[in-house]
Every structure is written in structure tokens, then in C-alpha cells.
CSV table of C-alpha atoms in Angstrom, one decimal:
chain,number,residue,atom,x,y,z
A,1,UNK,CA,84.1,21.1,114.8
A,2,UNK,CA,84.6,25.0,115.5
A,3,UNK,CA,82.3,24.8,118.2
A,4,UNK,CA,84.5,21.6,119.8
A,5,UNK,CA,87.6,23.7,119.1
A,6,UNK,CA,86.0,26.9,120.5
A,7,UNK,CA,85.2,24.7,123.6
A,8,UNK,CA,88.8,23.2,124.1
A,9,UNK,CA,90.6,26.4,124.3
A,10,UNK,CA,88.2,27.7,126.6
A,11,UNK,CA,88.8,24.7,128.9
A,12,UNK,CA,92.6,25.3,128.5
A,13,UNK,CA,92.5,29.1,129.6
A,14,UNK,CA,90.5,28.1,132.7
A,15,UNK,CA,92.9,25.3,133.6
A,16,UNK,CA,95.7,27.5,133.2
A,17,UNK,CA,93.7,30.6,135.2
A,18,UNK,CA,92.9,27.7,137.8
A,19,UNK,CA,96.5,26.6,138.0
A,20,UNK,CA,97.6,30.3,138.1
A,21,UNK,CA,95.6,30.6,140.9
A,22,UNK,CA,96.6,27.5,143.1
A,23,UNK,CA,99.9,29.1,142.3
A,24,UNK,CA,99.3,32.7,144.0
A,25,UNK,CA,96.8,31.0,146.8
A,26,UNK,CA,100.4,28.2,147.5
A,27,UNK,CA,102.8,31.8,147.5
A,28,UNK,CA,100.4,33.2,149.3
A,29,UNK,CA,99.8,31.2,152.6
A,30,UNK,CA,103.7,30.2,152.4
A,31,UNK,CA,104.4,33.8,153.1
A,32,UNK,CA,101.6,34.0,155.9
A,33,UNK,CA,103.6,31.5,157.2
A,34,UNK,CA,106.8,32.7,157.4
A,35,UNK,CA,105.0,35.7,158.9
A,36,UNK,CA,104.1,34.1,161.5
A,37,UNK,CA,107.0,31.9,161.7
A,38,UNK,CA,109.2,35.6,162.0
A,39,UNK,CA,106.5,36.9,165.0
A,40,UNK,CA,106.7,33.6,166.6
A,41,UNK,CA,111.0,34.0,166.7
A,42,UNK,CA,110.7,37.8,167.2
A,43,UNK,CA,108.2,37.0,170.7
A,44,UNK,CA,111.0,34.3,171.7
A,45,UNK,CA,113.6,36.6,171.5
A,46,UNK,CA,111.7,39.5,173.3
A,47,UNK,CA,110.9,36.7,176.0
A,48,UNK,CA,114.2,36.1,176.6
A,49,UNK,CA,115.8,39.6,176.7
A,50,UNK,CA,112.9,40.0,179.2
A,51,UNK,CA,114.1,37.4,181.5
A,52,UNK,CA,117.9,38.4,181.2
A,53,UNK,CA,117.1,41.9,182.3
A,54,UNK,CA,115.0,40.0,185.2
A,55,UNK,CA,118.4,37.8,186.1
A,56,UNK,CA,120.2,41.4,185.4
A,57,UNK,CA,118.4,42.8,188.2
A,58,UNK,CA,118.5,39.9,190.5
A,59,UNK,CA,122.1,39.7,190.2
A,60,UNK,CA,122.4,43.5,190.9
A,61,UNK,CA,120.3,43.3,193.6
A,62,UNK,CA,122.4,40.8,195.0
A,63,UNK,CA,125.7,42.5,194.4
A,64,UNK,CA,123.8,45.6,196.4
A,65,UNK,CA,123.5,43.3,199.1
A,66,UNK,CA,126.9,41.9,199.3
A,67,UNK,CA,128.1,45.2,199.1
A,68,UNK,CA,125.8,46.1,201.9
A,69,UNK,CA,126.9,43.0,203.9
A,70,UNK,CA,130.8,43.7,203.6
A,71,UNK,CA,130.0,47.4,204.8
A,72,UNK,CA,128.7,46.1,207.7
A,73,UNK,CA,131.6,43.5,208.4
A,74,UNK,CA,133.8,46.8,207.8
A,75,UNK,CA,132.1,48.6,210.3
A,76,UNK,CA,132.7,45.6,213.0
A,77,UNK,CA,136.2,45.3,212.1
A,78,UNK,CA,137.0,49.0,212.7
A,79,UNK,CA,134.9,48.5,216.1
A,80,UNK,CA,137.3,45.6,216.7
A,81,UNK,CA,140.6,47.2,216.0
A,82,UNK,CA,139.5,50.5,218.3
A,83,UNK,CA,138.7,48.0,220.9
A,84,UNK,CA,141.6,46.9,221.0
A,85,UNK,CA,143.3,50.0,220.6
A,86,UNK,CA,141.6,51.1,223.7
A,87,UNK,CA,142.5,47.9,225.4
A,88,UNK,CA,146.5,48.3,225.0
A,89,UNK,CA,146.2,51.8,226.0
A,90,UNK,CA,144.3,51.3,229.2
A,91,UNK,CA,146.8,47.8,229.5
A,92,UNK,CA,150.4,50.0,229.2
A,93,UNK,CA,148.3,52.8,231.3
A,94,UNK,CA,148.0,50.0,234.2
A,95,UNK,CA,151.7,48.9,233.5
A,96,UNK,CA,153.2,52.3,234.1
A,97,UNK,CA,150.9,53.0,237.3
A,98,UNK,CA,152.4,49.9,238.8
A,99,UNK,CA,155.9,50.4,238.0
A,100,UNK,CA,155.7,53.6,239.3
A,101,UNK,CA,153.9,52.5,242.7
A,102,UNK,CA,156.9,49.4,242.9
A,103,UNK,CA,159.5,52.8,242.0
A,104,UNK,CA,158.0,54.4,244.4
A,105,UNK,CA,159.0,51.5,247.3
A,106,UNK,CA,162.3,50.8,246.0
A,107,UNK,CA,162.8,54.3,246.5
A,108,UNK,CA,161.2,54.5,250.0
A,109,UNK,CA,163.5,51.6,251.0
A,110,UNK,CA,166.7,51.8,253.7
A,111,UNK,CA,169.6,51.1,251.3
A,112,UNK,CA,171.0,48.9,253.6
A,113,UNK,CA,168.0,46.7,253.8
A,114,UNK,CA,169.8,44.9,250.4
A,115,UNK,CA,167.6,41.7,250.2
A,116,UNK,CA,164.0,43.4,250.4
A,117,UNK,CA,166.1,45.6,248.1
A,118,UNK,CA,166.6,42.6,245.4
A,119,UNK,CA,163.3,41.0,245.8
A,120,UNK,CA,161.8,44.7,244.8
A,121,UNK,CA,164.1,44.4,241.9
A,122,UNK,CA,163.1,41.4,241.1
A,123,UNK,CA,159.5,42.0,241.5
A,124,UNK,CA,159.6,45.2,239.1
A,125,UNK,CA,161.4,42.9,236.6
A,126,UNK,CA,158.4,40.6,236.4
A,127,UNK,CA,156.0,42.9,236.4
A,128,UNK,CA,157.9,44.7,233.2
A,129,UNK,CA,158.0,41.5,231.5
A,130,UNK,CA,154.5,40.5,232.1
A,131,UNK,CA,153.3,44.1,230.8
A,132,UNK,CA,155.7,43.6,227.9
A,133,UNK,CA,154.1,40.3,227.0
A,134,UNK,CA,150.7,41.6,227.3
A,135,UNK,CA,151.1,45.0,225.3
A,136,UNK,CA,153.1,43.0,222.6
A,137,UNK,CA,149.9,40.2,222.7
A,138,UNK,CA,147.4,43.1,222.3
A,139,UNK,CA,149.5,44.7,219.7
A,140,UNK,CA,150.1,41.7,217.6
A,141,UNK,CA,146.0,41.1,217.6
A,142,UNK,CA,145.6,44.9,216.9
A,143,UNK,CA,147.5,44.6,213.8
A,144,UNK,CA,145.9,41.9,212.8
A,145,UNK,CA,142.3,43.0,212.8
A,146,UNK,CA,143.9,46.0,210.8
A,147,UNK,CA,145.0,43.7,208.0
A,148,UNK,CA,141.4,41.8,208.2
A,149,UNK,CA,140.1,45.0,207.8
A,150,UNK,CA,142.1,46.4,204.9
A,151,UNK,CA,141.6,42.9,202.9
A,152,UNK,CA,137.6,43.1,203.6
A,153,UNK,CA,138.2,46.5,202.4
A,154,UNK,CA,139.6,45.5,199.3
A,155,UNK,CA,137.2,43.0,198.6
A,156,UNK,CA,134.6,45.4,199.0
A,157,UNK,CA,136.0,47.8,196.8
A,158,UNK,CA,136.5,44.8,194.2
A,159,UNK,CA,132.4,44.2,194.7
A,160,UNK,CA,131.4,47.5,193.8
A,161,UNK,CA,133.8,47.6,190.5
A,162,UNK,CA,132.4,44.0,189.6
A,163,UNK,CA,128.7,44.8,190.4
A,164,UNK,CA,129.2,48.7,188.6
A,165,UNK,CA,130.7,46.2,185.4
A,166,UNK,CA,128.1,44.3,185.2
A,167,UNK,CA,125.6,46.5,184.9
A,168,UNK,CA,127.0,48.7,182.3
A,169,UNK,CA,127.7,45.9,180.3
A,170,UNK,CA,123.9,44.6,180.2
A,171,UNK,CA,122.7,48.6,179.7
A,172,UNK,CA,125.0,47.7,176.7
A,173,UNK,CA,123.3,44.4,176.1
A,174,UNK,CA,120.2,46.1,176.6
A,175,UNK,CA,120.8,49.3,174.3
A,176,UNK,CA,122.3,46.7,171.9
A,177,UNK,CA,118.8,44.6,171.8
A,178,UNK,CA,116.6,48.1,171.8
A,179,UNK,CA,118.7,49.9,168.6
């Protein structure tokens, strides 16, 4: 009977050293899990930074080229609006050479010769008016190119502060994600 007794407690310590050990071996591969589990979420999230700084740079590359692009248009514009300038200059240059050559023959004229006299008149008048009307056309398409200009302007400088935004606030994001 001892020996029987002797026997059973032996078999009870090694179930519960068995059981003990199921215990640690269970503990132990659920953390190994959840080790993995956190490398798996922590390589996701490094992933994805990865691409945002990717879309970060596309979009700043982008906003580099719009910026670019709406330089260039500047550039036209003010080419444009000196055109033009030149154009109304050279057009009210033309306008007082030929009033002064029809000045000139209505000066030249006999007094008394009254309807050649009118018809000069009237010929200076037109030509006045017509100048008027061309200079005023010219001036009217100078101004607005100016204004084109100035809003492109703006809307360039409204680029740049959007573009300069954006990438400080992803070095933000990006310092954030580092710290």
C-alpha cells in the first residue's frame, strides 16, 4: 500500500509539472504571437508613411510645376501688355504725324478757297475720330491684359503659399511619425 501511495503522488506532481508546462509553452507562443502580430502592424504602418511621403513628393513636384507653368504665362502676359503698349504708342505717333501734315494744308490754303477749306476740316475731323477710336481700342485691350496679368499674378502667388503649406505640414507629419 505505501508503495501504491508513493506511486500516486508521484503521478500527481508530474501531471501537475505537465500541466504547468502546457501552461508556460500556451503563454508562451501567445506572446510570440502578438510579437509578431505588433511587427506585422508596425511594417504596415511604416509602408504607408512611406507612400505618403511618395504622394508628398509627387504633389510638390507638381505644385513646382504649376508654379513653373504660371511663371511662364506671366512672362507672356507682360510680353502682351508691352506689345501693346508699343502698339498705341506707335498708333497716337501715326495720328499726330497726320494731323499735323492735314494742319499743315489747311494752313497752306487761300482763305478764300472756303469749300476746299471745309472739306479739310472735315477731313481732319475724321481722321481725329478714327485715331481716337483706335487709341481708345488699344487702350481698353492694354488694360485688360494688365488685369489678366495681375490676377495670374495672384494666383501664382496663391500657388506658392499653398505648395510652401503643404509641405511644412507633411515635414510636420513626417517629424510627427519619426519622434
Amino acid at each position: 500500500q505505501a508503495g501504491e501511495l508513493e506511486a500516486a503522488k508521484i503521478a500527481q506532481f508530474a501531471a501537475r509539472q505537465d500541466e504547468e508546462l502546457r501552461q508556460q509553452t500556451a503563454a508562451a507562443e501567445a506572446a510570440a504571437k502578438q510579437a509578431k502580430e505588433a511587427e506585422a502592424k508596425e511594417q504596415q504602418a511604416e509602408a504607408k508613411l512611406q507612400d505618403e511621403v511618395v504622394a508628398d513628393t509627387k504633389q510638390l513636384a507638381q505644385a513646382h510645376t504649376q508654379v513653373a507653368a504660371l511663371q511662364q504665362q506671366k512672362a507672356a502676359a507682360a510680353g502682351r501688355a508691352q506689345s501693346l503698349e508699343g502698339q498705341l504708342n506707335s498708333t497716337q505717333a501715326d495720328a499726330a504725324q497726320r494731323e499735323k501734315v492735314l494742319t499743315d494744308q489747311l494752313n497752306g490754303l487761300n482763305a478764300t478757297d472756303a469749300g476746299k477749306l471745309v472739306a479739310l476740316q472735315h477731313q481732319l475731323t475724321a481722321q481725329q475720330s478714327k485715331d481716337a477710336g483706335v487709341a481708345s481700342q488699344l487702350r481698353h485691350q492694354l488694360a485688360q491684359q494688365q488685369q489678366k496679368t495681375q490676377a495670374e499674378e495672384q494666383d501664382l502667388r496663391k500657388s506658392l503659399a499653398e505648395a510652401d503649406a503643404e509641405v511644412t505640414a507633411q515635414q510636420t507629419v513626417n517629424a510627427t511619425f519619426q519622434g
